PDB file of C-alpha atoms in Angstrom:
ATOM      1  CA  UNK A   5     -30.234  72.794 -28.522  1.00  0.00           C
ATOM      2  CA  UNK A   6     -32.531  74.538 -25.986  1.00  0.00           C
ATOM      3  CA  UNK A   7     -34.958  76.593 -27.058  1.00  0.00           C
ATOM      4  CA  UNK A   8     -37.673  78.848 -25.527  1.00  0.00           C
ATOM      5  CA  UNK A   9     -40.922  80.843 -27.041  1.00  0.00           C
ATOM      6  CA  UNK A  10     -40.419  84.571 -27.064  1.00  0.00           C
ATOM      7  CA  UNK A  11     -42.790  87.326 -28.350  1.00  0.00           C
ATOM      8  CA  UNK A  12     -42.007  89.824 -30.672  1.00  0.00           C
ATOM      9  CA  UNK A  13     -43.361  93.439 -31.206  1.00  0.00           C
ATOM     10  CA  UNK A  14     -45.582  92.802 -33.790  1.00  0.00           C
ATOM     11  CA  UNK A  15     -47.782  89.857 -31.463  1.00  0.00           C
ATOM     12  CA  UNK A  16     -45.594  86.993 -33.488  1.00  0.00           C
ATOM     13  CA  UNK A  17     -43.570  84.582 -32.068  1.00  0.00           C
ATOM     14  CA  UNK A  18     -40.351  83.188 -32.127  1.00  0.00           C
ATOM     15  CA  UNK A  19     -37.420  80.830 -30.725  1.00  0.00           C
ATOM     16  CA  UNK A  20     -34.461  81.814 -29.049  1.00  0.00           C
ATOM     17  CA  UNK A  21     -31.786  79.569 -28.660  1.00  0.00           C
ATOM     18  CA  UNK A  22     -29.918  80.184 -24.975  1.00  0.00           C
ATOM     19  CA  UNK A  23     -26.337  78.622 -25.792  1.00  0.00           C
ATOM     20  CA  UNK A  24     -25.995  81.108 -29.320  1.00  0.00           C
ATOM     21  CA  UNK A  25     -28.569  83.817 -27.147  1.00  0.00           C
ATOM     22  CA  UNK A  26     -30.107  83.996 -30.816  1.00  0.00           C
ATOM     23  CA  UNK A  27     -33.733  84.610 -31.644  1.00  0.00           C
ATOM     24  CA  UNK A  28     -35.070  82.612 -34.764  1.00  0.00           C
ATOM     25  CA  UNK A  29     -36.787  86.093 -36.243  1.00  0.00           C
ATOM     26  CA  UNK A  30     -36.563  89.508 -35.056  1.00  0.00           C
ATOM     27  CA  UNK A  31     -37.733  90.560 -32.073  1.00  0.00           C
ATOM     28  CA  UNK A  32     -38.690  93.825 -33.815  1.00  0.00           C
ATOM     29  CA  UNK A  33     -41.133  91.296 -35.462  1.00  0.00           C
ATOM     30  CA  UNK A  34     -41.202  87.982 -36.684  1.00  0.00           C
ATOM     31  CA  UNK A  35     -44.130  87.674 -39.301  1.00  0.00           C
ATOM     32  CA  UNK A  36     -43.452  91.477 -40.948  1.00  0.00           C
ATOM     33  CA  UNK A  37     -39.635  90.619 -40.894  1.00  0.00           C
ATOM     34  CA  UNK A  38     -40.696  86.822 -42.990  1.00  0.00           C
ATOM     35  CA  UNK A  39     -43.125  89.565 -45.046  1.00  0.00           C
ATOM     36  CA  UNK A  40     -40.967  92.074 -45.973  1.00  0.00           C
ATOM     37  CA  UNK A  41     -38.102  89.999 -46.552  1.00  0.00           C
ATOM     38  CA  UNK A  42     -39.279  87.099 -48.120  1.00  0.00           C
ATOM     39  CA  UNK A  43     -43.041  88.559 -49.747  1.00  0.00           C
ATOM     40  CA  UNK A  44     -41.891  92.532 -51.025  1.00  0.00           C
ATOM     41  CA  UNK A  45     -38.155  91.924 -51.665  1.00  0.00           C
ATOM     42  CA  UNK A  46     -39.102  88.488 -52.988  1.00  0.00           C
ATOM     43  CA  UNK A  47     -42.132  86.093 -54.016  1.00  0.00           C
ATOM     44  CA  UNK A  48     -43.694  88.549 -56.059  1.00  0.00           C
ATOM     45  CA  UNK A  49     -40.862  89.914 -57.909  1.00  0.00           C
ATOM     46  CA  UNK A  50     -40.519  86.484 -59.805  1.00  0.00           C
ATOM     47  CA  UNK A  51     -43.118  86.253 -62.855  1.00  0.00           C
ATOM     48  CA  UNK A  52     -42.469  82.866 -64.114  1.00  0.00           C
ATOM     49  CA  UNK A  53     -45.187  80.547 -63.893  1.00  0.00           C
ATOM     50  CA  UNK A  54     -43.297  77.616 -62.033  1.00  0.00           C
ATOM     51  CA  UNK A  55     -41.752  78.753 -59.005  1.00  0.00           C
ATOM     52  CA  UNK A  56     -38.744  76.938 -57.475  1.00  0.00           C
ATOM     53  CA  UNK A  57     -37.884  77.837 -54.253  1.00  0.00           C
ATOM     54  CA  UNK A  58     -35.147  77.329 -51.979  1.00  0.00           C
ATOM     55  CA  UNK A  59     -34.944  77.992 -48.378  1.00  0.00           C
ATOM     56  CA  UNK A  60     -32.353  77.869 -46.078  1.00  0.00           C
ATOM     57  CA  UNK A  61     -33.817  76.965 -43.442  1.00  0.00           C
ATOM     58  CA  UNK A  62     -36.939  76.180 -42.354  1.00  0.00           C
ATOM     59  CA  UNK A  63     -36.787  76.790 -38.614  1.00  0.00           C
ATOM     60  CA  UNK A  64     -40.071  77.361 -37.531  1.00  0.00           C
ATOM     61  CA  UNK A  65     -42.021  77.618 -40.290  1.00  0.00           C
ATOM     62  CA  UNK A  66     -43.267  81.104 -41.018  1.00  0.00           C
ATOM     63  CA  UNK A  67     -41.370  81.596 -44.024  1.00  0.00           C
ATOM     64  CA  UNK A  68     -43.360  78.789 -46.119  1.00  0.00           C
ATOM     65  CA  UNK A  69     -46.578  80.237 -44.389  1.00  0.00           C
ATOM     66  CA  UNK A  70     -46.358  84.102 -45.755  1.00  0.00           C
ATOM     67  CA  UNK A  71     -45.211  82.208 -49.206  1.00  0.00           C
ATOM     68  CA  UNK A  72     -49.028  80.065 -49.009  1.00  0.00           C
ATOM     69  CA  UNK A  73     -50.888  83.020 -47.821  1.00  0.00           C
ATOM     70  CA  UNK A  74     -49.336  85.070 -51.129  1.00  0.00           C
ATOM     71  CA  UNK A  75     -50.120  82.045 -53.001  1.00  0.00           C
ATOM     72  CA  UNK A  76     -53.931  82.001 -51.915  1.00  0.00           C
ATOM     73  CA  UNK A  77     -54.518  86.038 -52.994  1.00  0.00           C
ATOM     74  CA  UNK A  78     -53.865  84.915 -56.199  1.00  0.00           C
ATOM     75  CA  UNK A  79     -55.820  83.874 -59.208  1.00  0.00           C
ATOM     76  CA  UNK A  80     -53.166  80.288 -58.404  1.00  0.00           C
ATOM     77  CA  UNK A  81     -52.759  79.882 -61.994  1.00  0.00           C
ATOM     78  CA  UNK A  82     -49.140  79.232 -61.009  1.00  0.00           C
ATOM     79  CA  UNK A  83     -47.112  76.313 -59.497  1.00  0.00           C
ATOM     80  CA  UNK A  84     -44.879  76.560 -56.516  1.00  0.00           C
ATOM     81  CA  UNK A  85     -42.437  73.878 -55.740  1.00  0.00           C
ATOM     82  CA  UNK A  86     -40.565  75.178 -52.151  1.00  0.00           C
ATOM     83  CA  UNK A  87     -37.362  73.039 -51.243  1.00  0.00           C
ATOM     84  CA  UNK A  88     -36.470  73.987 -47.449  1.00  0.00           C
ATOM     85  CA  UNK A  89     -33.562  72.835 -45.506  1.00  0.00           C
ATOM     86  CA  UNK A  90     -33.200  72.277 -41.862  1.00  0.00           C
ATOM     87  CA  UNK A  91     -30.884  70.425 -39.441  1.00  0.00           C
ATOM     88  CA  UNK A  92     -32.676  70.745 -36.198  1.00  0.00           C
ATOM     89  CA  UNK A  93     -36.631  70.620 -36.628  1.00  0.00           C
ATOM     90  CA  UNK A  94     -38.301  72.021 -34.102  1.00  0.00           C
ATOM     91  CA  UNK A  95     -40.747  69.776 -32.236  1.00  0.00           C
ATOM     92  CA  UNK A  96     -44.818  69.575 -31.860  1.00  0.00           C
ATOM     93  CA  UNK A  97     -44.660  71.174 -28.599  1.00  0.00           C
ATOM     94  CA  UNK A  98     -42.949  73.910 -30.162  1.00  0.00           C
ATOM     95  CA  UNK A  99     -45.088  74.297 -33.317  1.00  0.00           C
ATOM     96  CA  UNK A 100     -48.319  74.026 -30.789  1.00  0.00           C
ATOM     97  CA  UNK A 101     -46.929  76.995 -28.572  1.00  0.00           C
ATOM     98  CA  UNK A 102     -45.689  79.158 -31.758  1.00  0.00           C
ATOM     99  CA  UNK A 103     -49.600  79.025 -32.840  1.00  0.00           C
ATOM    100  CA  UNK A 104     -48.463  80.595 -36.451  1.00  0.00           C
ATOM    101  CA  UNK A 105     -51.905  79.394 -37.498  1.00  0.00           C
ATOM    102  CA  UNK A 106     -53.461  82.264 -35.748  1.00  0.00           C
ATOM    103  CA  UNK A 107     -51.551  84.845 -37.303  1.00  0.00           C
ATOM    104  CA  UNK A 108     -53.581  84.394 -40.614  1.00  0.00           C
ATOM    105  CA  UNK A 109     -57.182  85.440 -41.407  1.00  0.00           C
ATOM    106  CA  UNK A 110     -57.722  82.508 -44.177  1.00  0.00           C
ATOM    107  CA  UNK A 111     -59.795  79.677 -42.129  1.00  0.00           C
ATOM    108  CA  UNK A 112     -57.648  77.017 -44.279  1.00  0.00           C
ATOM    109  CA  UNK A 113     -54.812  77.777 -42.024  1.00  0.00           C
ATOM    110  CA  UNK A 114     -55.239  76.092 -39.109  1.00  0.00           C
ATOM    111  CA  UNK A 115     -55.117  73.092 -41.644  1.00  0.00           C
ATOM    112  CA  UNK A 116     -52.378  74.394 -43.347  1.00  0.00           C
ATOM    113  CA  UNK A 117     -50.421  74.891 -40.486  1.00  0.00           C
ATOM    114  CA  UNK A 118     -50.314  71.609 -39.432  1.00  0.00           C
ATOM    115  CA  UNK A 119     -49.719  70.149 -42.536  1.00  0.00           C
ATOM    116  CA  UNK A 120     -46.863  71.854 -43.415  1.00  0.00           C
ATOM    117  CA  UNK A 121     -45.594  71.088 -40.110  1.00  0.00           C
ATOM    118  CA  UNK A 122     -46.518  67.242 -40.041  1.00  0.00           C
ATOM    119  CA  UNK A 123     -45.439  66.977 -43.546  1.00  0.00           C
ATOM    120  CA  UNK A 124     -43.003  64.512 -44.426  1.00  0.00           C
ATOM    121  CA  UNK A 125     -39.158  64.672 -44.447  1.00  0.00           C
ATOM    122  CA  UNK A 126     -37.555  64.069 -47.713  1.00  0.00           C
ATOM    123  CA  UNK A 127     -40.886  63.940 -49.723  1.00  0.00           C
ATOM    124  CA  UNK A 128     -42.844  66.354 -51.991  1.00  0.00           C
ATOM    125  CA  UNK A 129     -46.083  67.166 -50.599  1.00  0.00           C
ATOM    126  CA  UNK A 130     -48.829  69.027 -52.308  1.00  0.00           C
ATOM    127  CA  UNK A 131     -50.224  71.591 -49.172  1.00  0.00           C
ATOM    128  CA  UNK A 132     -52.685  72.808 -51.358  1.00  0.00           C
ATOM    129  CA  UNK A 133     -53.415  72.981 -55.366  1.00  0.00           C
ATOM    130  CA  UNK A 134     -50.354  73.692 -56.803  1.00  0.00           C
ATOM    131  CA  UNK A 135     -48.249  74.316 -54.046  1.00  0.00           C
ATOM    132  CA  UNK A 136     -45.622  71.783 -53.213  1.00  0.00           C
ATOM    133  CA  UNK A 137     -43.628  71.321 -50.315  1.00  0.00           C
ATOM    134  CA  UNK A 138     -40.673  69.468 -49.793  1.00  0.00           C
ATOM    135  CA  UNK A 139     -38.300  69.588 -46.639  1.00  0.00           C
ATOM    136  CA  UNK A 140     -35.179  68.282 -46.335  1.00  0.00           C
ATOM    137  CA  UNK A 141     -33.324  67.420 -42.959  1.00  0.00           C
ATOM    138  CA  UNK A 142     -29.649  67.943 -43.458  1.00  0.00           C
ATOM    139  CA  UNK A 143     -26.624  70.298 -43.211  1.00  0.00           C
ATOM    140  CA  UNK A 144     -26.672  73.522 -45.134  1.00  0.00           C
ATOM    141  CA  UNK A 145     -23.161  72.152 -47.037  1.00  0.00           C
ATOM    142  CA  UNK A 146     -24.777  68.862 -47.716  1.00  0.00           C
ATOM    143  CA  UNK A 147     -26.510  71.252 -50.833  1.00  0.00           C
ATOM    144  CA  UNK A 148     -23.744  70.130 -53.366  1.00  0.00           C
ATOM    145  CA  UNK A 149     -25.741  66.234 -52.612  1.00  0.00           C
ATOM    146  CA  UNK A 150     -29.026  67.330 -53.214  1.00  0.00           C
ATOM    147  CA  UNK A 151     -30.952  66.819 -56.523  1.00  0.00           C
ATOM    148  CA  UNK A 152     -33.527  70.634 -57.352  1.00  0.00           C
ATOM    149  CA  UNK A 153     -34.797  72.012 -60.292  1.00  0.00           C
ATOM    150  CA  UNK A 154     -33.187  74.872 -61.311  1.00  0.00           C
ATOM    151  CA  UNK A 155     -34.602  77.884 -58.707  1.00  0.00           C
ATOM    152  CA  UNK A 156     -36.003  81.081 -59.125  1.00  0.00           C
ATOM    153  CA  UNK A 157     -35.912  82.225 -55.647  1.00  0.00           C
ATOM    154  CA  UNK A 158     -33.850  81.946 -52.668  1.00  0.00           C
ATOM    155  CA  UNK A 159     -34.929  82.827 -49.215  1.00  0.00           C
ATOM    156  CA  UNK A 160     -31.641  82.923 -47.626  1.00  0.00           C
ATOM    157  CA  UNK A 161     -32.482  82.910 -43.752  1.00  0.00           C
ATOM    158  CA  UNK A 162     -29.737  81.059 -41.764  1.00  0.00           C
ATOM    159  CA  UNK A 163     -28.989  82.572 -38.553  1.00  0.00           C
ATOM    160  CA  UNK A 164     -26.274  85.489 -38.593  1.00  0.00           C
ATOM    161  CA  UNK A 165     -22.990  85.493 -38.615  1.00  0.00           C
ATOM    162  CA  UNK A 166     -22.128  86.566 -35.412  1.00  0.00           C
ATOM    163  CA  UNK A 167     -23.148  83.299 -34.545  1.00  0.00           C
ATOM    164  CA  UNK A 168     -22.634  81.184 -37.508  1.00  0.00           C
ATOM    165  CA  UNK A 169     -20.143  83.049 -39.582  1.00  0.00           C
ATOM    166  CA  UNK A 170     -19.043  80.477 -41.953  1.00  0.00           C
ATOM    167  CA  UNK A 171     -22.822  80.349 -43.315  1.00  0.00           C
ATOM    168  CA  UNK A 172     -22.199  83.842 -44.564  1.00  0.00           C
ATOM    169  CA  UNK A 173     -18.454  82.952 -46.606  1.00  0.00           C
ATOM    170  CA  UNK A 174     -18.166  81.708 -49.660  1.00  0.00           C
ATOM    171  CA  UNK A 175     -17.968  78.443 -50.263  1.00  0.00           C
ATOM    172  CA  UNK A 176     -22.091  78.193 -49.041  1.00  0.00           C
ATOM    173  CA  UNK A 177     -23.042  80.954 -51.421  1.00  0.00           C
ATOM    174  CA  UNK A 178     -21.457  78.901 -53.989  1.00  0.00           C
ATOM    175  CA  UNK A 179     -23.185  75.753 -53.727  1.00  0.00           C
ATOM    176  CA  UNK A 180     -26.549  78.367 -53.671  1.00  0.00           C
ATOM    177  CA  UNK A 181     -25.137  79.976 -56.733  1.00  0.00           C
ATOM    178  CA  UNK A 182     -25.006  76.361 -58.364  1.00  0.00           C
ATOM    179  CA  UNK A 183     -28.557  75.230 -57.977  1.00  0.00           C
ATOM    180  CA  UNK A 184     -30.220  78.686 -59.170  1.00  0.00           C
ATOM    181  CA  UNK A 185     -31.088  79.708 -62.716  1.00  0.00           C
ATOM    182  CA  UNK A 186     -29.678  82.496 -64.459  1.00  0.00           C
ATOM    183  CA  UNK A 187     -31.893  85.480 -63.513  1.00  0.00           C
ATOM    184  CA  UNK A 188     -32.549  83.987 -59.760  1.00  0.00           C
ATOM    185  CA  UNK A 189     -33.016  85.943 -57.473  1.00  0.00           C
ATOM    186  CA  UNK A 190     -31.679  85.797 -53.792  1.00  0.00           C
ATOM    187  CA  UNK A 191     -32.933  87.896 -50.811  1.00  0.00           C
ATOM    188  CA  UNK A 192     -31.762  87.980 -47.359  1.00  0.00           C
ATOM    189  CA  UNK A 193     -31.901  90.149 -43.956  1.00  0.00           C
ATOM    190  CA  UNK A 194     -28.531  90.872 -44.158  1.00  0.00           C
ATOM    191  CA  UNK A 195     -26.801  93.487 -45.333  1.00  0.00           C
ATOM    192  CA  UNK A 196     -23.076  92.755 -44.518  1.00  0.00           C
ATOM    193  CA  UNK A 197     -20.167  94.376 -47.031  1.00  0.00           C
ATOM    194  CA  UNK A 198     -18.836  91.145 -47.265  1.00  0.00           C
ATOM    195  CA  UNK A 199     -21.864  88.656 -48.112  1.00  0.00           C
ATOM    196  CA  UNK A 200     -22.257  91.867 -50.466  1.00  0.00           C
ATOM    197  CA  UNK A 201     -18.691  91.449 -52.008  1.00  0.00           C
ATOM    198  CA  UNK A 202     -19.015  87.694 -51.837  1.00  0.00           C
ATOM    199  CA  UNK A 203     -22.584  87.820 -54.265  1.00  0.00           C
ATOM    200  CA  UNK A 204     -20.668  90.122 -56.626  1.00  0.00           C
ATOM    201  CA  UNK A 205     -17.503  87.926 -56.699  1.00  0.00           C
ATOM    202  CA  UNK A 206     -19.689  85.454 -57.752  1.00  0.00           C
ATOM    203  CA  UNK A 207     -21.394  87.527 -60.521  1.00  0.00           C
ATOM    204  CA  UNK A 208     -24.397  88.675 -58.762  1.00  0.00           C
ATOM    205  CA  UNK A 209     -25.800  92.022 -59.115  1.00  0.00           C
ATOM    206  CA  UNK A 210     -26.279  93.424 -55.845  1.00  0.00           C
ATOM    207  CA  UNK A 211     -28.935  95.893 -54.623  1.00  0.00           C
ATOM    208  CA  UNK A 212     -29.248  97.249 -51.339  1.00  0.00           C
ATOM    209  CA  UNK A 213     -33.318  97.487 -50.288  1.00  0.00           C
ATOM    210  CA  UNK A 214     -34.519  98.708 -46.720  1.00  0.00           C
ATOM    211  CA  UNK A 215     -35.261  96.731 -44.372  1.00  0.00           C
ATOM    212  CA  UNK A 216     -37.892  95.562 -42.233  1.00  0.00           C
ATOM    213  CA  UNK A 217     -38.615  97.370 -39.258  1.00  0.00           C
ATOM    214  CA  UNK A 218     -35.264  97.422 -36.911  1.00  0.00           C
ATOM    215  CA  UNK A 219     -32.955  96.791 -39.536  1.00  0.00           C
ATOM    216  CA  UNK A 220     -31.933  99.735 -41.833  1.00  0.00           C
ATOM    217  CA  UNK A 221     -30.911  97.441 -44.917  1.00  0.00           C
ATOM    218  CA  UNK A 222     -31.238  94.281 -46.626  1.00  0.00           C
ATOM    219  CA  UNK A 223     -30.184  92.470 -49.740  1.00  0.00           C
ATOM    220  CA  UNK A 224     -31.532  91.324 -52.797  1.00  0.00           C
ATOM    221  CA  UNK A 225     -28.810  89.757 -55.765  1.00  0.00           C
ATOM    222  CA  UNK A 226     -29.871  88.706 -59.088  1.00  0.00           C
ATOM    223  CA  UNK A 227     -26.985  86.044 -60.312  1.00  0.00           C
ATOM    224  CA  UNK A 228     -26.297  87.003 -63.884  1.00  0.00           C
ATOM    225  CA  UNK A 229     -24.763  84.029 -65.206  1.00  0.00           C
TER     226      UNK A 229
END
């Protein structure tokens, strides 16, 4: 797939991919979208003191990098494990001209940034004390395959469903629903009626939250049993 470096409205950037014209964040913002989204609605709602975290997907990046910069504000007497899935990495060039790094006022992160990015597929890699990083290059469905501890937290960040609809139907929810814990909790940008109806069908309790800027409402659904 072709993709080009765009800027958003809050100085972040982003990909946009010409054949699906579809932007890998919103172009109201791409780092206070992965914030609000992923951060408030998300990280630090969950308590426990290991964290297992699944992503779908990993795109460029930015969602493990908010997750690390939460991480490092606190006293890190907590362990994050972060599963992420992705089918298409993007490339060097791409992570160069993205220049997340920047974006962040720790000086670790030009370190960080890199590492996460240079990290290898398929193997657990400890980014920094007690946070561990594991991508995973394969299809979304390929989930029912894959071996995690039970999760906590989902960041549920495919692309939408205008251009991927089946991503947003049930049978992928259902694998999701599968690998969390009882109490997870799942948070996404969307706010469709029917990923809504599709969470409650499968006995989450859904809550509608605002959204980040652009986007009047979001999602967050705690699966009950």
């Amino acid at each position: 797939m072709k993709r080009e470096i765009r800027a958003t409205n809050d100085g972040s950037k982003t990909l946009f991919i010409n054949e699906l014209n579809e932007n890998y964040h919103s172009h109201h913002g791409a780092l206070q979208e992965a914030k609000h989204v992923f951060i408030k609605n998300g990280l630090i709602l969950i308590n426990d003191y290991e964290i297992n975290i699944l992503e779908l997907g990993f795109g460029t990046g930015l969602n493990v990098l908010v997750t690390i910069n939460e991480y490092l504000k606190t006293d890190k007497n907590h362990i994050i494990n972060y599963f992420s899935l992705e089918k298409y990495p993007i490339n060097e060039s791409e992570m160069n001209d993205l220049a997340y790094a920047e974006l962040f006022d720790d000086q670790e992160f030009k370190n960080i940034y890199h590492k996460v990015h240079n990290a290898d597929w398929e193997k657990p890699v400890e980014i920094i004390k007690g946070f561990h990083l594991k991508k995973i290059q394969c299809d979304f469905f390929d989930l029912k395959n894959i071996e995690l501890p039970p999760i906590n937290l989902v960041y549920y960040d495919c692309f939408g469903a205008r251009v991927q609809p089946d991503l947003w139907e049930k049978p992928l929810f259902e694998l999701v629903a599968h690998k969390m814990k009882v109490n997870g909790l799942l948070t996404t940008y969307s706010s469709k009626g029917s990923v809504r109806r599709v969470l409650q069908e499968l006995n989450f309790k859904v809550e509608k939250k605002q959204g980040p800027p652009g986007k009047r409402e979001m999602i967050n659904a705690i699966k009950l049993s």
